[in-house]
CSV table of C-alpha atoms in Angstrom, one decimal:
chain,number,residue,atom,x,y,z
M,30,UNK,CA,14.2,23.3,108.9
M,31,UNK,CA,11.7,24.5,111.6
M,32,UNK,CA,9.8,21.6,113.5
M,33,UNK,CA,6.6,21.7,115.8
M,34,UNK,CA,6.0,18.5,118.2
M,35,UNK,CA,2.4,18.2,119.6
M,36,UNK,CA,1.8,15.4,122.1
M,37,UNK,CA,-1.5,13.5,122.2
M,38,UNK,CA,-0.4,10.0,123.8
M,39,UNK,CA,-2.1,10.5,127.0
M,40,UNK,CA,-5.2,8.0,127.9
M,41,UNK,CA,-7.5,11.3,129.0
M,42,UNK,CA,-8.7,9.6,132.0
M,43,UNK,CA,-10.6,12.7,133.3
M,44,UNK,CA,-12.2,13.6,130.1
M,45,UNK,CA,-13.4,10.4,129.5
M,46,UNK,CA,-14.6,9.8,133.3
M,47,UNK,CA,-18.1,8.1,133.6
M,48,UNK,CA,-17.8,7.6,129.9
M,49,UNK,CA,-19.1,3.8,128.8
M,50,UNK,CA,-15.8,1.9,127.7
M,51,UNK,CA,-17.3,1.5,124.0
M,52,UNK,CA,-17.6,5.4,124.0
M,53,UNK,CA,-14.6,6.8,125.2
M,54,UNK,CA,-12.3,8.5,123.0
M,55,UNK,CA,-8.9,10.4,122.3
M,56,UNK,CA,-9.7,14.0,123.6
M,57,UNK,CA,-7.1,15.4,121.1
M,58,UNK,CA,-9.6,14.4,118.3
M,59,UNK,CA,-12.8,14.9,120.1
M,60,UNK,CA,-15.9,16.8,118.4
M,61,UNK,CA,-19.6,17.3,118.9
M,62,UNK,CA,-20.1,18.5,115.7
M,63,UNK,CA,-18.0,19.7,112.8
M,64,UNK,CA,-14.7,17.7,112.1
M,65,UNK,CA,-12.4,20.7,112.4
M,66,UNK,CA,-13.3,21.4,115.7
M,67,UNK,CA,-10.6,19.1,117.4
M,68,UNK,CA,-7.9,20.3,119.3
M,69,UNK,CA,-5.6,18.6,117.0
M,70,UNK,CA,-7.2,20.4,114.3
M,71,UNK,CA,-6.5,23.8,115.9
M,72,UNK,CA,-3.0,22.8,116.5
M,73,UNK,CA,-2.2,21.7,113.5
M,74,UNK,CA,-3.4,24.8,111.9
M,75,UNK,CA,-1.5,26.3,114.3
M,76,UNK,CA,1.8,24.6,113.1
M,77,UNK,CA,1.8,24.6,109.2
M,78,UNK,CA,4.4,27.0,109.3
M,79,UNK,CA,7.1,24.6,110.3
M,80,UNK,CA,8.6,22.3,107.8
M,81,UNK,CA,7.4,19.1,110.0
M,82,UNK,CA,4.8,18.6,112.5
M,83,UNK,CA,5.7,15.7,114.7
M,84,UNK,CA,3.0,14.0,116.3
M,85,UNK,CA,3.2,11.7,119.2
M,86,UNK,CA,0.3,9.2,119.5
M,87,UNK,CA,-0.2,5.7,121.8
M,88,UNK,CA,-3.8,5.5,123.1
M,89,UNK,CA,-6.6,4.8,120.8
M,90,UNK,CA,-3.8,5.6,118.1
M,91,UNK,CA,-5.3,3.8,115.3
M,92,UNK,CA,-8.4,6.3,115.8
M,93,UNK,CA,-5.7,9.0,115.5
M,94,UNK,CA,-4.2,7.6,112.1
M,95,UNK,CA,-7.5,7.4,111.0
M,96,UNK,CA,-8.3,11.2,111.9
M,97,UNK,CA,-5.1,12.5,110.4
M,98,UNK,CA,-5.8,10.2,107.2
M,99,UNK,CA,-9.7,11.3,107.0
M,100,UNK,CA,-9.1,15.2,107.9
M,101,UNK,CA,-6.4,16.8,106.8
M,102,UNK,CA,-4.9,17.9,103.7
M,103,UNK,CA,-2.4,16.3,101.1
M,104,UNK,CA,-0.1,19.4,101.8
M,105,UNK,CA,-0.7,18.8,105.8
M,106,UNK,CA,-0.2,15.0,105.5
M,107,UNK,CA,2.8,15.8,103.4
M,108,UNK,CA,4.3,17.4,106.9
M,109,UNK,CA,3.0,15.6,109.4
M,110,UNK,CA,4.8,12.5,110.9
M,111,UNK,CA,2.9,9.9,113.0
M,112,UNK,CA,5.0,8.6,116.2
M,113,UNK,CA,3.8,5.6,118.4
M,114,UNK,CA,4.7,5.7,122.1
M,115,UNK,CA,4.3,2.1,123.4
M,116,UNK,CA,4.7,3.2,127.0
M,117,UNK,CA,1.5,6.1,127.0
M,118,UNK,CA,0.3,3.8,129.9
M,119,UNK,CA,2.6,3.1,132.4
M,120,UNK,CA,5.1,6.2,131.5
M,121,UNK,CA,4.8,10.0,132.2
M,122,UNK,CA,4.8,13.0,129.2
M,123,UNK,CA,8.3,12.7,129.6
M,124,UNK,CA,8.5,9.7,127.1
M,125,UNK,CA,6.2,11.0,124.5
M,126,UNK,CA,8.8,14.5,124.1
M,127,UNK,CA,11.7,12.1,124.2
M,128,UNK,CA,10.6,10.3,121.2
M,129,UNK,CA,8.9,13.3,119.7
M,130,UNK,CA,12.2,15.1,119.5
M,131,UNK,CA,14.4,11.9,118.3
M,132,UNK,CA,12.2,12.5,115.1
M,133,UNK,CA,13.1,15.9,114.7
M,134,UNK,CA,17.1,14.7,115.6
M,135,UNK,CA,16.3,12.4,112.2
M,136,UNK,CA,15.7,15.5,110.2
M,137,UNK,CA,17.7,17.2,107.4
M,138,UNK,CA,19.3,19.9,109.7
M,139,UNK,CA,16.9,20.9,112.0
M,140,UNK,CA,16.8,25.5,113.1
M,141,UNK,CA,14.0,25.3,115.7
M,142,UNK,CA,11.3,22.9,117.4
M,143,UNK,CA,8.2,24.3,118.8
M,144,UNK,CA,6.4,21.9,121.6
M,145,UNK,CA,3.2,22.0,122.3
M,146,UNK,CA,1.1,19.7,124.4
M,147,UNK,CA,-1.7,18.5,123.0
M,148,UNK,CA,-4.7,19.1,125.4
M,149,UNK,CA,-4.8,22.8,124.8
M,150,UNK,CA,-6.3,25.8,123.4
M,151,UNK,CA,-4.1,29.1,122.5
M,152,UNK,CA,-5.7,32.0,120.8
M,153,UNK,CA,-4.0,32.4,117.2
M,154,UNK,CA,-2.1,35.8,118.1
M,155,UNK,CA,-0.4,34.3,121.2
M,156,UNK,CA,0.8,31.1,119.5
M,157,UNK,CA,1.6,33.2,116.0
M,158,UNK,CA,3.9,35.7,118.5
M,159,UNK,CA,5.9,32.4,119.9
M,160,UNK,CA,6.4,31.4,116.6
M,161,UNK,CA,7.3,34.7,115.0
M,162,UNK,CA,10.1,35.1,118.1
M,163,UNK,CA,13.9,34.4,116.9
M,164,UNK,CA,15.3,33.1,120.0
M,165,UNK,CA,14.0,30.1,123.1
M,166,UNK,CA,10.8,30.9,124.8
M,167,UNK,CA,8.7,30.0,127.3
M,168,UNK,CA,5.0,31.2,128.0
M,169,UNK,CA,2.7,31.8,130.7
M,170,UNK,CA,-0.9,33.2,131.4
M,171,UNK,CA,-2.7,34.9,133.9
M,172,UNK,CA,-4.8,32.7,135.9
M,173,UNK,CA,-4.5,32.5,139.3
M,174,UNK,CA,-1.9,29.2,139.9
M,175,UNK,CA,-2.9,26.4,142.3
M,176,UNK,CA,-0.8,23.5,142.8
M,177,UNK,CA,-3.2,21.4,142.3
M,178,UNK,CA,-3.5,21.7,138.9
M,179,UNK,CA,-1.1,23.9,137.5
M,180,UNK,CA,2.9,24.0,136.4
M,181,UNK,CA,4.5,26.6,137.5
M,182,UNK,CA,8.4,28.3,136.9
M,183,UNK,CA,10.2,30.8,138.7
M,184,UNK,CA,13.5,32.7,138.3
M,185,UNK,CA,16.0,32.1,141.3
M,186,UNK,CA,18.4,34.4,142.4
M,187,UNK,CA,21.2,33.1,140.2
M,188,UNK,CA,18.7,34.1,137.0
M,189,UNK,CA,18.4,30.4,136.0
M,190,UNK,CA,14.7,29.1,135.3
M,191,UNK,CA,13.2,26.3,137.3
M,192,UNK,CA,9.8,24.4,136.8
M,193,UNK,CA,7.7,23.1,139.2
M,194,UNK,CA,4.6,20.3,139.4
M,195,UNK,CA,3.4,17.8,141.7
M,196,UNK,CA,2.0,15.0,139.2
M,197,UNK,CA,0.0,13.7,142.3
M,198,UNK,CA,-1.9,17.3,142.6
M,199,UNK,CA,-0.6,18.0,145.7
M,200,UNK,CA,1.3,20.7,147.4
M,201,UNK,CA,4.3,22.5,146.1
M,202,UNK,CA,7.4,24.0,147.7
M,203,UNK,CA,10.2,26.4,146.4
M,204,UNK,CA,13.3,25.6,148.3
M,205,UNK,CA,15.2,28.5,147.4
M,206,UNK,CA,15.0,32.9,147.1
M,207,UNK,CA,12.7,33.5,143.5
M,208,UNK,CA,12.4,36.7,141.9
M,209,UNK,CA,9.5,35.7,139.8
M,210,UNK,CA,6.6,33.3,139.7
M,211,UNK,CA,4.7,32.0,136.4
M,212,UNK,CA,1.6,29.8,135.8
M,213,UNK,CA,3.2,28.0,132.6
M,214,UNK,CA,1.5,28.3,129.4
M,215,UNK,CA,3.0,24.7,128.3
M,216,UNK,CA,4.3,25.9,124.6
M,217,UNK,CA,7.9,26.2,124.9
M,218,UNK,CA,10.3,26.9,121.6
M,219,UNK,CA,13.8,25.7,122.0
M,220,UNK,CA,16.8,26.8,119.4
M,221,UNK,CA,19.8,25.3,120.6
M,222,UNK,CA,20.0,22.0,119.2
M,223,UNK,CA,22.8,20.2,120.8
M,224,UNK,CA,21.6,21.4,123.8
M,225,UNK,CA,18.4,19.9,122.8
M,226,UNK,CA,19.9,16.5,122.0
M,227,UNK,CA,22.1,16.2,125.2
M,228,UNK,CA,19.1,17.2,127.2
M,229,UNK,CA,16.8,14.5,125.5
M,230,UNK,CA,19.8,12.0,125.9
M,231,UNK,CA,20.5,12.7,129.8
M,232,UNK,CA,16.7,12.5,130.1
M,233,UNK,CA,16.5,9.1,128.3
M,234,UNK,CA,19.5,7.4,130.5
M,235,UNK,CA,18.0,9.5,134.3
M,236,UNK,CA,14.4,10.2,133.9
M,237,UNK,CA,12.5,8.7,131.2
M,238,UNK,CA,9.3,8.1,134.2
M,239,UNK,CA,9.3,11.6,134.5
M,240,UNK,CA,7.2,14.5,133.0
M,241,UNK,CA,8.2,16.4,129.5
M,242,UNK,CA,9.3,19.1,132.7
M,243,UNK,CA,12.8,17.2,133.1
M,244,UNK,CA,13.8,17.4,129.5
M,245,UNK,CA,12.7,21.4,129.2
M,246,UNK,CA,14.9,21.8,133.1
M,247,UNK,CA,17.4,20.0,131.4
M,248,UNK,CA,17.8,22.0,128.2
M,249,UNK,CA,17.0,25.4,130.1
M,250,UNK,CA,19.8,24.5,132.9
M,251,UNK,CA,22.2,24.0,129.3
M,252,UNK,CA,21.9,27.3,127.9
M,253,UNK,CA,21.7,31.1,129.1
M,254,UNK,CA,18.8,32.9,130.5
M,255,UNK,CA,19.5,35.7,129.0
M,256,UNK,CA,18.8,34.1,126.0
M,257,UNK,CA,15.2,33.1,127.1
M,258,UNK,CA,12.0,35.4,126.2
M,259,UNK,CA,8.9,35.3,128.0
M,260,UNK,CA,5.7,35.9,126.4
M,261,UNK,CA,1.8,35.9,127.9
M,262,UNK,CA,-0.6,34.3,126.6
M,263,UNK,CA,-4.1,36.1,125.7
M,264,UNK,CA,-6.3,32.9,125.6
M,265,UNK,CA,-5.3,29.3,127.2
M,266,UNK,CA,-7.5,26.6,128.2
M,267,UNK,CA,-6.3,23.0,129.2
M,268,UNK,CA,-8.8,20.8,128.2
M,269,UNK,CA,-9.5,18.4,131.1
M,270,UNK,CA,-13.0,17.6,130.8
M,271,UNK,CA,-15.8,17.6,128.4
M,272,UNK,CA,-16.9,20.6,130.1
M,273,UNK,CA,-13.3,22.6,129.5
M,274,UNK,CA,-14.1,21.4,125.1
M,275,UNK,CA,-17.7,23.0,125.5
M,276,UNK,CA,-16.2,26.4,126.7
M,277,UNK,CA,-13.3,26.1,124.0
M,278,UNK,CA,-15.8,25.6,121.2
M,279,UNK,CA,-17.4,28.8,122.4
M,280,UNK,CA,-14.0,30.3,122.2
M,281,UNK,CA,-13.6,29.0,117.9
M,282,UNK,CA,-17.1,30.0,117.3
M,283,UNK,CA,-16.6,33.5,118.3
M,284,UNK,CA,-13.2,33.8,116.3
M,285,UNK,CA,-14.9,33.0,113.1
């Protein structure tokens, strides 16, 4: 049993900034224009190779039910199931992973979970290369990182991995010798299940007003990192604004 988890609880206060309250939307199902132009959409598409596609929802979510019922396919809907964070507004992205992944601890047996947040665009041959890999990963692009926006992860001298973000958009400081330094690419695939479970556990009873960043330290600080692959990706844009969707439209209309 393979399993993909996409998060879309978030109440996309930037990309719906100056927007009339009547008019404001959930940016994981936005479009100007064809239906299938959502990031949702692209996601999904992204994710019909796993067995289930686990979708955490809370703002606007009966828009979202609505989308999923409306858009996709019996053989999509047949996959896909629907989760409702009651906390998207006054917890962090940590929540929406926790209950994310107690759906896929429900499954028949589960191999694999791919997480990926919601408020992005990967080019296909990245995200098919994460999913074709056999073993945990973590990603990363190329752009330049500034703390202000970005997560980042290092390697410390011991080997082990170690994430890094300032939730308020301020400064960031590594306490310790790093060999390496990554802008994270925020798709992560994790194949050690019980150390999946503990990690979601401890996060649950420690940290559940923290960031989906404790439950991956958590799981990473469980296993080996020698068992950890990197991979780049090609083509990633967060989608922040309306402005960031207009240049990711560009992006699907020249892959067609």
């Amino acid at each position: 049993m393979r399993a993909a988890v996409i998060t879309v609880a978030g109440i996309s206060s930037r990309f719906n900034e100056g927007i009339e309250e009547d008019k404001k939307c959930l940016k994981a199902i936005y479009t100007e224009g064809n239906t299938s132009d959502t990031l949702l959409s692209h996601l999904v598409r992204k994710c019909r190779y796993a067995d289930k596609i686990i979708i955490v929802g809370g703002y606007k979510y009966d828009d979202l039910e609505a989308y999923i019922e409306r858009r996709f396919s019996e053989e999509e809907k047949a996959k896909i199931r629907l989760v409702y964070n009651d906390h998207y507004a006054d917890l962090m992205s940590g929540y929406s992973l926790y209950l994310g992944l107690e759906e896929v601890i429900r499954l028949s047996d589960p191999k694999e979970v791919l997480f990926v947040e919601g408020d992005l665009d990967i080019d296909d041959g990245s995200f098919r290369a994460v999913v074709e890999e056999k073993g945990d990963v973590l990603t990363y692009h190329c752009r330049p990182i500034l703390a202000s926006r970005d997560v980042l992860f290092y390697q410390n001298g011991e080997g082990a991995y170690r994430y890094l973000f300032n939730s308020s958009h301020g400064l960031l400081r590594i306490e310790e010798p790093f060999s390496c330094l990554y802008n994270s690419g925020q798709l992560w695939k994790f194949t050690d299940m019980e150390g999946l479970k503990e990690a979601n556990r401890a996060f649950y009873i420690q940290d559940r007003r923290e960031t989906n960043l404790l439950i991956i330290q958590k799981y990473l600080d469980r296993i080996e990192p020698e068992k950890v692959r990197l991979l780049a990706l090609k083509r990633w844009t967060n989608c922040n604004t309306r402005e960031d969707y207009g240049k990711i439209r560009e992006y699907w209309a020249m892959d067609r």
